[in-house]
Structures are given as C-alpha cells and as structure tokens.
PDB file of C-alpha atoms in Angstrom:
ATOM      1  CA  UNK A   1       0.000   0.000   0.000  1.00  0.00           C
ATOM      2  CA  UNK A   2       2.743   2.430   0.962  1.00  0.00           C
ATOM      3  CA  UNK A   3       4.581   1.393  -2.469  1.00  0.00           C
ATOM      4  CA  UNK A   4       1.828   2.226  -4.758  1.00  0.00           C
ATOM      5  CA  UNK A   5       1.001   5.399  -3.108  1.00  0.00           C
ATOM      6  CA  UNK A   6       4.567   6.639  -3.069  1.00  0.00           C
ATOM      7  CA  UNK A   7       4.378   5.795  -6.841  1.00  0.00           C
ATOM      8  CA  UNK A   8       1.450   7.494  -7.544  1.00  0.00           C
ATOM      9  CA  UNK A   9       2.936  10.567  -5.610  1.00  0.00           C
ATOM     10  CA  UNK A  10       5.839  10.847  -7.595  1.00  0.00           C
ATOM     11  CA  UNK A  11       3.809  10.124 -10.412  1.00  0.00           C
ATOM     12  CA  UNK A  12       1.663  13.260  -9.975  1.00  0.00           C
ATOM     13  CA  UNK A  13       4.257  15.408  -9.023  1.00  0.00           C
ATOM     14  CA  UNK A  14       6.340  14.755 -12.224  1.00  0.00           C
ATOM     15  CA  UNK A  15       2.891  16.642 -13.934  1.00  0.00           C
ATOM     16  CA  UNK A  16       3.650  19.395 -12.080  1.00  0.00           C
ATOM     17  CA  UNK A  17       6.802  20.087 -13.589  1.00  0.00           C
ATOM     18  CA  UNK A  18       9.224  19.052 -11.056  1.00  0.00           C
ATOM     19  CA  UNK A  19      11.951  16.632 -12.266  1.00  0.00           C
ATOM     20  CA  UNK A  20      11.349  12.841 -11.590  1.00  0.00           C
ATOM     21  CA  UNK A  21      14.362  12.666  -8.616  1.00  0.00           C
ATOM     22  CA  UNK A  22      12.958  15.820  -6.911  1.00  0.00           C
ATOM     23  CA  UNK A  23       9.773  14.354  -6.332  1.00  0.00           C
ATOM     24  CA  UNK A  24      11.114  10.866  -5.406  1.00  0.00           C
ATOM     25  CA  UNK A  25      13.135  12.878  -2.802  1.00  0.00           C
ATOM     26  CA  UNK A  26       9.675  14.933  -1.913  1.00  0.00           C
ATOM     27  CA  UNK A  27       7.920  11.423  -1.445  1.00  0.00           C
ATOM     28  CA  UNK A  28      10.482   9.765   0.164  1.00  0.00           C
ATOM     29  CA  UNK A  29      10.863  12.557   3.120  1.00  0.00           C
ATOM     30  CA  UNK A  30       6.930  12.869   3.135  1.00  0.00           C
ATOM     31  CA  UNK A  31       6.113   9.668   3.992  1.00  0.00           C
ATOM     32  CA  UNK A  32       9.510   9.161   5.859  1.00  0.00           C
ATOM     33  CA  UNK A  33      11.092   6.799   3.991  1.00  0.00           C
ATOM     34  CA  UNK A  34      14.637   6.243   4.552  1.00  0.00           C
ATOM     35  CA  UNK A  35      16.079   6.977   0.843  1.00  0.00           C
ATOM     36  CA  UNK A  36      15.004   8.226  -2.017  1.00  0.00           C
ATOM     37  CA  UNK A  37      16.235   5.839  -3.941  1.00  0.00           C
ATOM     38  CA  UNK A  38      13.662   3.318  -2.317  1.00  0.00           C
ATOM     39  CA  UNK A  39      11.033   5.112  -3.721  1.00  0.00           C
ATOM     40  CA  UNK A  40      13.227   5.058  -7.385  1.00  0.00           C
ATOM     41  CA  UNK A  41      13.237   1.145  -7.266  1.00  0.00           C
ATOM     42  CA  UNK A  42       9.489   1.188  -6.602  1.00  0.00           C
ATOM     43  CA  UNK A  43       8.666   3.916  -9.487  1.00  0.00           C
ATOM     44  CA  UNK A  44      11.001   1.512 -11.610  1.00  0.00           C
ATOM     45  CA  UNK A  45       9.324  -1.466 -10.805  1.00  0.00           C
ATOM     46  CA  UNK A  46       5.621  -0.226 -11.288  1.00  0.00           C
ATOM     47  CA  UNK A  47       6.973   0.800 -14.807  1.00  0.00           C
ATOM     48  CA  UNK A  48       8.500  -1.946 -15.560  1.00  0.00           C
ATOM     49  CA  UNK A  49       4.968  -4.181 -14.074  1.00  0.00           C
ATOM     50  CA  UNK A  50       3.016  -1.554 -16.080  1.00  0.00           C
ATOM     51  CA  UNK A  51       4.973  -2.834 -19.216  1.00  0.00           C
ATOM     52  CA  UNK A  52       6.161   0.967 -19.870  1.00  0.00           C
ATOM     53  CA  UNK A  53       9.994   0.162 -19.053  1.00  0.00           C
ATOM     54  CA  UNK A  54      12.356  -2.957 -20.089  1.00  0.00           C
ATOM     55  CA  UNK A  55      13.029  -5.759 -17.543  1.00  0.00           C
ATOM     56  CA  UNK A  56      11.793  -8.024 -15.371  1.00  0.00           C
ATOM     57  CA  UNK A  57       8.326  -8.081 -13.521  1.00  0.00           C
ATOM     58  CA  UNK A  58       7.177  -8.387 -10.243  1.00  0.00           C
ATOM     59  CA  UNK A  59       5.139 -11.577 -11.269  1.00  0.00           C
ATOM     60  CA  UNK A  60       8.256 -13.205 -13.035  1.00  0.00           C
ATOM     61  CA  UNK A  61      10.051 -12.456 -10.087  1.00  0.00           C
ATOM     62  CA  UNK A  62       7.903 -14.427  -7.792  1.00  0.00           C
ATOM     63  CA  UNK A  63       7.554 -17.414 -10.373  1.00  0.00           C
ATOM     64  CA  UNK A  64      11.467 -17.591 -10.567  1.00  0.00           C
ATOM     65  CA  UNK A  65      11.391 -17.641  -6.839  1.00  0.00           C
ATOM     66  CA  UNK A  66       9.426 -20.237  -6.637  1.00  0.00           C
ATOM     67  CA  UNK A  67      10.878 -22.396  -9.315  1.00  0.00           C
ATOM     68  CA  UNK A  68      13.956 -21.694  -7.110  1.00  0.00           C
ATOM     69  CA  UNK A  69      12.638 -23.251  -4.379  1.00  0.00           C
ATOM     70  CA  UNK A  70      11.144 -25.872  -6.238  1.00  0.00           C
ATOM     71  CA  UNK A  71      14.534 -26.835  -7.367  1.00  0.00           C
ATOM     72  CA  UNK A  72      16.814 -26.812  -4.329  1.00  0.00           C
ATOM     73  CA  UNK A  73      14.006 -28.742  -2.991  1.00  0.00           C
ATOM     74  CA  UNK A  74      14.133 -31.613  -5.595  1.00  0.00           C
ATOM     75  CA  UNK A  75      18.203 -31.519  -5.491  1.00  0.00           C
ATOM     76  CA  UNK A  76      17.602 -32.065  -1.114  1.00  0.00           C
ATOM     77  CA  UNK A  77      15.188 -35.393  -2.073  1.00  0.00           C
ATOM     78  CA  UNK A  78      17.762 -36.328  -4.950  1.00  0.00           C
ATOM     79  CA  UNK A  79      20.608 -36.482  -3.094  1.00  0.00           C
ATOM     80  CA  UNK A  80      18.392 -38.265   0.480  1.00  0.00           C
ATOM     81  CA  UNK A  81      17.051 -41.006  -2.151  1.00  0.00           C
ATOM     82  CA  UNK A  82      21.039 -41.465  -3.992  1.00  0.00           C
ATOM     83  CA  UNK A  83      22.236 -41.513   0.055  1.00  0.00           C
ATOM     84  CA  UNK A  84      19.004 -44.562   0.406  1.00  0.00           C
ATOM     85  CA  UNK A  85      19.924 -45.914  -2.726  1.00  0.00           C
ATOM     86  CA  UNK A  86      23.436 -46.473  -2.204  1.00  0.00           C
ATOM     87  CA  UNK A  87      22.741 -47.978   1.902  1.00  0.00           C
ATOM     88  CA  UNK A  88      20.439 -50.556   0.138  1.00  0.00           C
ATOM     89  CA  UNK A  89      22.270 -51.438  -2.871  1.00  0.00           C
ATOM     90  CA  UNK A  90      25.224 -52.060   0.203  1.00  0.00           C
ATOM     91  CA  UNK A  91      23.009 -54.279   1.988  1.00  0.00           C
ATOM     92  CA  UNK A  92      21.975 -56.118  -0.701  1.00  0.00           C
ATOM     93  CA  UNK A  93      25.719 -56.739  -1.683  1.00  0.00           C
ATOM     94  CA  UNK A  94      26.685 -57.511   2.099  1.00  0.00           C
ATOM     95  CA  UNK A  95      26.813 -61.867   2.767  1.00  0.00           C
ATOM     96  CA  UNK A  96      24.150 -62.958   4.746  1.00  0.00           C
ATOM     97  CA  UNK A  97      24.000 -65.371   7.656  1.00  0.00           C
ATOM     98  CA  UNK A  98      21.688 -68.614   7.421  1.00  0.00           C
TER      99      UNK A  98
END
C-alpha cells in the first residue's frame, strides 16, 4: 500500500513540472522513507509491471522464486534417495548369515 502510493505521488508530481528525482526525494521525506532511492526502485518497478519500461516483472520475479525453491528442494530429495539408494544397494551386496 505504501509502495503504490509513493508511486502514484511521484507520479503526480512529475505533472507538475518538477523533475522525476525531486519528487522521489519529496515522497520519500513525506512519507519518511529512509532513501530516495527506495522510492526510485518502486517507481522503476511499477513501470516496468506496467509494461512501460524494459526488464523483469514483479510476477516473473515471484515465479522464478518459486521455481527456485522448487529446485533446491528436488536436489535435497535427490541427493536423500542417492544416500538410500546407495545404503540398500550395500546391503543387498553384504553376505548374509543362514
């Protein structure tokens, strides 16, 4: 909530003739955020989620996060079932009493 009203701030102060840093600066110390250039990632990223700027969006993010997880998850249950694997197969290879 705070993100997208910081961007529309900055969005409606740019109308008013004031450069796009000058009212990221005016935002950011209005609404006391910490830097200014907080508020520039989160004008960037609503332009790039708006599809008016070049690069990666906030969905794809999230997706690739979570395809990331996915993954390292899958490696974790690889490697336990190669570990399982390999006990058994030693077992199975081991002489047995009778």
């Amino acid at each position: 909530e705070l993100k997208a009203r910081a961007v529309q701030m900055v969005a409606d102060l740019c109308s008013d003739s004031v450069s796009e840093w000058q009212a990221m600066v005016k935002v950011a110390d209005l609404l006391g955020i910490g830097s200014a250039e907080t508020v520039r990632k989160w004008v960037r990223q609503a332009q790039i989620d708006a599809g008016a700027r070049a690069g990666q969006s906030t969905e794809e993010s999230e997706a690739l996060r979570a395809l990331r997880r996915e993954n390292a998850e899958l490696k974790r249950a690889n490697a336990i079932l190669k570990a399982a694997s390999a006990f058994f197969a030693a077992e199975l290879d081991r002489p047995h009493k009778r």
